[in-house]
Coordinates of C-alpha atoms in Angstrom, one line a residue:
Chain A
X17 CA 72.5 113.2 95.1
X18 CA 70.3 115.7 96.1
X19 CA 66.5 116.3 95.4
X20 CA 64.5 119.4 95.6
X21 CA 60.7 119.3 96.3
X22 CA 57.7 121.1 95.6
X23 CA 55.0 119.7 96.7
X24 CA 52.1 121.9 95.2
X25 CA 51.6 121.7 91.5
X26 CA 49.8 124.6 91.5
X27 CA 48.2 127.4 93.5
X28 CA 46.3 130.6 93.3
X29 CA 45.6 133.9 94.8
X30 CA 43.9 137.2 94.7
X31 CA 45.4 140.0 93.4
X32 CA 47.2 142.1 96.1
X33 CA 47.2 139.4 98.2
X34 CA 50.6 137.4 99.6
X35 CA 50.6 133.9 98.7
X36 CA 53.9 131.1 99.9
X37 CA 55.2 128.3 97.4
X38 CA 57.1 125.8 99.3
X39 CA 60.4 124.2 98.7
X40 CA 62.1 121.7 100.2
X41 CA 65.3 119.7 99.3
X42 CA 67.5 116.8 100.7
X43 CA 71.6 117.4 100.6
X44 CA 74.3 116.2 103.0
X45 CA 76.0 119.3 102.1
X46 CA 76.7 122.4 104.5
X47 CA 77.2 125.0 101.7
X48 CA 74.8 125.6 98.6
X49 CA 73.0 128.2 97.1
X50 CA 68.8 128.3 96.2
X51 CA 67.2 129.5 94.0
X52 CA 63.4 130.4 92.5
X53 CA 63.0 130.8 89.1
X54 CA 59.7 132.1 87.1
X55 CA 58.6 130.8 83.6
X56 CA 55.8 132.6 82.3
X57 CA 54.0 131.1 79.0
X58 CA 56.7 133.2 77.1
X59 CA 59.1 130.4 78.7
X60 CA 61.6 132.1 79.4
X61 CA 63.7 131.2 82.6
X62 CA 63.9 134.2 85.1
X63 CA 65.6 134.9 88.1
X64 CA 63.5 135.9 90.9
X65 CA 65.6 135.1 94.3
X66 CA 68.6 133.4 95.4
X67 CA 69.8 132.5 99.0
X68 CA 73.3 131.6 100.0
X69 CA 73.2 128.7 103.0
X70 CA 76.2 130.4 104.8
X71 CA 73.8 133.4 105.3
X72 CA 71.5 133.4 108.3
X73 CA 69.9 136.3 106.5
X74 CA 66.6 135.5 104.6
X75 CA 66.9 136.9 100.7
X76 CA 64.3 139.6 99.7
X77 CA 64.1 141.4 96.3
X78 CA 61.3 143.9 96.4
X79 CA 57.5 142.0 96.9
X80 CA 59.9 138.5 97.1
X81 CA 61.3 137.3 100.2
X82 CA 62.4 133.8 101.0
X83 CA 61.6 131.9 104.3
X84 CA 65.2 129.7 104.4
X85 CA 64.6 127.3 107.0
X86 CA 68.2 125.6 106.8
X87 CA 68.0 122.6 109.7
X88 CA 64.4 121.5 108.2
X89 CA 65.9 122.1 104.3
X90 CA 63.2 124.7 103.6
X91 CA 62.8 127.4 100.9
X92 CA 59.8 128.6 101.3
X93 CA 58.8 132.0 98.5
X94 CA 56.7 134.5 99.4
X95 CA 54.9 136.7 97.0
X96 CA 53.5 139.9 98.3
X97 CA 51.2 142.1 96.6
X98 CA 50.6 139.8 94.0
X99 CA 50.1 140.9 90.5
X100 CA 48.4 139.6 87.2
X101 CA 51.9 139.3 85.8
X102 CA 53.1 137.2 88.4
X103 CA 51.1 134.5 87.2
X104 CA 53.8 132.2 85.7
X105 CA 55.4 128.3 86.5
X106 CA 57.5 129.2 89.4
X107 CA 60.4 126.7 90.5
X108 CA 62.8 125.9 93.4
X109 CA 66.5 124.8 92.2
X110 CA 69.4 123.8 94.1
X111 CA 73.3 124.2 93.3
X112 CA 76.1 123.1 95.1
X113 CA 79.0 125.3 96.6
X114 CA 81.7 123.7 95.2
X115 CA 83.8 124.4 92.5
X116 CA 84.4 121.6 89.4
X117 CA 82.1 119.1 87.4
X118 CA 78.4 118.4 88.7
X119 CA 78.8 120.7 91.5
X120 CA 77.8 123.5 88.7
X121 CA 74.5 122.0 87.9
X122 CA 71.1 123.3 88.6
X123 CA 68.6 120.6 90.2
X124 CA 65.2 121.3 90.0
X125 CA 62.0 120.8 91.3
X126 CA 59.0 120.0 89.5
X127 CA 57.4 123.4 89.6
X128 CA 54.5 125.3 91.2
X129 CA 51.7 126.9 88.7
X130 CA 50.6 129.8 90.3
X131 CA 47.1 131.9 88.9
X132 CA 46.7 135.3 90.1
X133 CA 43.1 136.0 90.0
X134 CA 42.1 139.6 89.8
Chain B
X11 CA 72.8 142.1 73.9
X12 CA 74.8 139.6 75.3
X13 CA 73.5 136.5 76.5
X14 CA 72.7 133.0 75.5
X15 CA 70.9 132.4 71.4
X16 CA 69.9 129.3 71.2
X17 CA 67.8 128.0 67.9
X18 CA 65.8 127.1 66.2
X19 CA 62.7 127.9 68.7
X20 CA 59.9 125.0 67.5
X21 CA 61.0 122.2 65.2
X22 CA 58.4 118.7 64.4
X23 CA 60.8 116.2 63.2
X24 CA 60.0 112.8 62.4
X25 CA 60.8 109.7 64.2
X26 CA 63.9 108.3 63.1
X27 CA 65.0 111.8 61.9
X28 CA 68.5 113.5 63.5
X29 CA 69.2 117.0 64.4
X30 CA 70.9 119.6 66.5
X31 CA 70.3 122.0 68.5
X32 CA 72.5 124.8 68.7
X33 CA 73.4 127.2 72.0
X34 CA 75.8 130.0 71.8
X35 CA 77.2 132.3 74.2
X36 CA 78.6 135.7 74.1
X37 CA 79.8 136.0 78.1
X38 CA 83.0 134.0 78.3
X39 CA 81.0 131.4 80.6
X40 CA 83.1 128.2 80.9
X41 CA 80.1 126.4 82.2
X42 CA 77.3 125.6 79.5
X43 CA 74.3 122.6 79.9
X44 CA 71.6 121.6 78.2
X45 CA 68.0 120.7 79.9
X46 CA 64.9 119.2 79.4
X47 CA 61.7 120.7 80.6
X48 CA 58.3 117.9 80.2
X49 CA 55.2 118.4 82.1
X50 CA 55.1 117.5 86.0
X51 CA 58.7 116.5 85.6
X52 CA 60.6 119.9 85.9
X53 CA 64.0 120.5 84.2
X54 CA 66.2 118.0 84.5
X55 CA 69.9 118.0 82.8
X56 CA 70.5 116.0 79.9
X57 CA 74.0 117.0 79.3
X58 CA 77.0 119.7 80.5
X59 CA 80.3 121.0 79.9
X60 CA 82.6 123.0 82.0
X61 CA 85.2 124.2 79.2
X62 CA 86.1 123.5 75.7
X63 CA 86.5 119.5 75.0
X64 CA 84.9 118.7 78.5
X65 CA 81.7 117.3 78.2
X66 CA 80.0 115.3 80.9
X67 CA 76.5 113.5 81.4
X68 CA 73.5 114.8 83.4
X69 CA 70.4 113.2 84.6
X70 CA 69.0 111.8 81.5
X71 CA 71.5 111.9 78.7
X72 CA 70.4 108.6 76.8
X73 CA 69.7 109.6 72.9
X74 CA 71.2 112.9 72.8
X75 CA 75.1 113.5 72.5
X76 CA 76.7 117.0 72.6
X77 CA 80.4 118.5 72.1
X78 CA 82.0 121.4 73.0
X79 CA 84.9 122.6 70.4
X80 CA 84.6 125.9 71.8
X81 CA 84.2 128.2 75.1
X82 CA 81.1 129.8 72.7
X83 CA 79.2 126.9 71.2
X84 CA 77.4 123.8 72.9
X85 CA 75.3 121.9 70.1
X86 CA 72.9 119.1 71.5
X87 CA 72.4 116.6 68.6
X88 CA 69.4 114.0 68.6
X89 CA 71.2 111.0 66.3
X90 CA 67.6 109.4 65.8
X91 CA 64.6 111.6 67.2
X92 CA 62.3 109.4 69.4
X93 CA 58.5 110.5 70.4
X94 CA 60.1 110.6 73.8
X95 CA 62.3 112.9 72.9
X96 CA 58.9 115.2 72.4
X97 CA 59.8 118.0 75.1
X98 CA 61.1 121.4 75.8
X99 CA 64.7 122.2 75.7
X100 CA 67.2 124.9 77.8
X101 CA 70.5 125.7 77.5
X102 CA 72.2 127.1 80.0
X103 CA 75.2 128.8 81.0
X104 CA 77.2 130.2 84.1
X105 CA 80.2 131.4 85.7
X106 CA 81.9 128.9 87.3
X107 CA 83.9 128.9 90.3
X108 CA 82.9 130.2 94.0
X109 CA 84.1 133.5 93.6
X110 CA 82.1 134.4 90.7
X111 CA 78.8 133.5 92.7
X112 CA 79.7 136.1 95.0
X113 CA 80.1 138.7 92.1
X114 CA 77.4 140.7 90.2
X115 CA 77.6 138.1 87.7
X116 CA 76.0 134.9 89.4
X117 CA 73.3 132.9 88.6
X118 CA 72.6 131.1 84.8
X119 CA 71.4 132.7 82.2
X120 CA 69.1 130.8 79.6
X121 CA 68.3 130.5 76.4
X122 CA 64.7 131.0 75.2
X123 CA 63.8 127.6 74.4
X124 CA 63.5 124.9 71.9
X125 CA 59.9 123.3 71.8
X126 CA 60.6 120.1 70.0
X127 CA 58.1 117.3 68.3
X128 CA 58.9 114.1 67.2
X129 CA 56.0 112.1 65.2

């Protein structure tokens, strides 16, 4: 089964400056996909970055880029420019590549709180 | 707007009490699961389905039972609410299949949340 870990329950930065959540997961599998997702207190679940394994090519989506270490299982986020509204619960997930059954599921980690201070 | 209602949003039942929870979709998404969200612990899958009359067991599926009649609906029901079933509840839904991962249309899409309290 595979397990994804974040290993800081929370962290904080200035605003405007870059801050890195770390991620790391255990699979004997070749092909997956990660994820980060943000929760801010409204709790809703959103998308921020995904990385397919079978890319060499680290994800970015505007002030988010991922650091996708795939020999040491690493998934590193890093926020640039941080904002007061990226303050939120942000967490690492891992999916499997196959098709049928369990191979859908999201696993998660336990999360990351992260405080933007202004 | 399409995506996935899921109600009611806070509900305090007492111990002993039943319930469901109900999670509908509006994007034809054959996969559909329900999570649990409790402080320190993440979200960890109680429950999932990938099509009408498949349901299958997640991570921590003791207490809760769900069905799924059709592609659209995935009720969670709590036969006898426990305190330890005090927590924060997802449902979530996707594509399945490899090739919709590669499409515009990857990646779950959740529901707003249940905030549940048993006393």
């Amino acid at each position: 089964a595979q397990t994804v870990t974040q290993s800081q329950p929370e962290m904080s930065v200035q605003e405007a400056e870059t801050v890195t959540l770390s991620c790391t997961y255990d699979t004997s599998e070749s092909d997956y996909y990660l994820f980060w997702y943000k929760q801010p207190p409204s709790r809703q679940m959103i998308l921020v970055i995904r990385q397919e394994a079978y890319k060499q090519q680290n994800a970015t989506e505007n002030r988010f880029s991922v650091n996708f270490q795939k020999a040491a299982k690493s998934f590193s986020l890093k926020i640039s420019d941080s904002q007061l509204g990226d303050a939120a619960m942000y967490f690492c997930a891992y999916r499997s590549f196959g098709v049928g059954g369990s191979n859908y599921k999201l696993t998660f980690g336990k999360g990351t709180l992260l405080t933007v201070n202004p | 707007n399409a995506g996935v209602t899921q109600t009611p949003k806070f509900q305090v039942l007492k111990t002993g009490q039943s319930m469901t929870l109900q999670c509908a979709q509006d994007m034809n998404h054959e996969y559909m699961s329900w999570y649990r969200q409790d402080p320190g612990m993440g979200l960890r899958l109680i429950h999932y389905s990938v099509g009408a009359g498949i349901t299958d067991q997640g991570e921590v599926p003791n207490g809760y039972n769900v069905s799924r009649s059709t592609t659209e609906d995935f009720p969670l029901r709590l036969l006898s609410a426990a305190p330890s079933q005090t927590s924060v509840y997802f449902c979530a839904s996707s594509y399945s299949g490899q090739g919709e991962f590669s499409g515009p249309n990857y990646g779950y899409t959740f529901g707003s949340g249940t905030r549940l309290t048993v006393v």
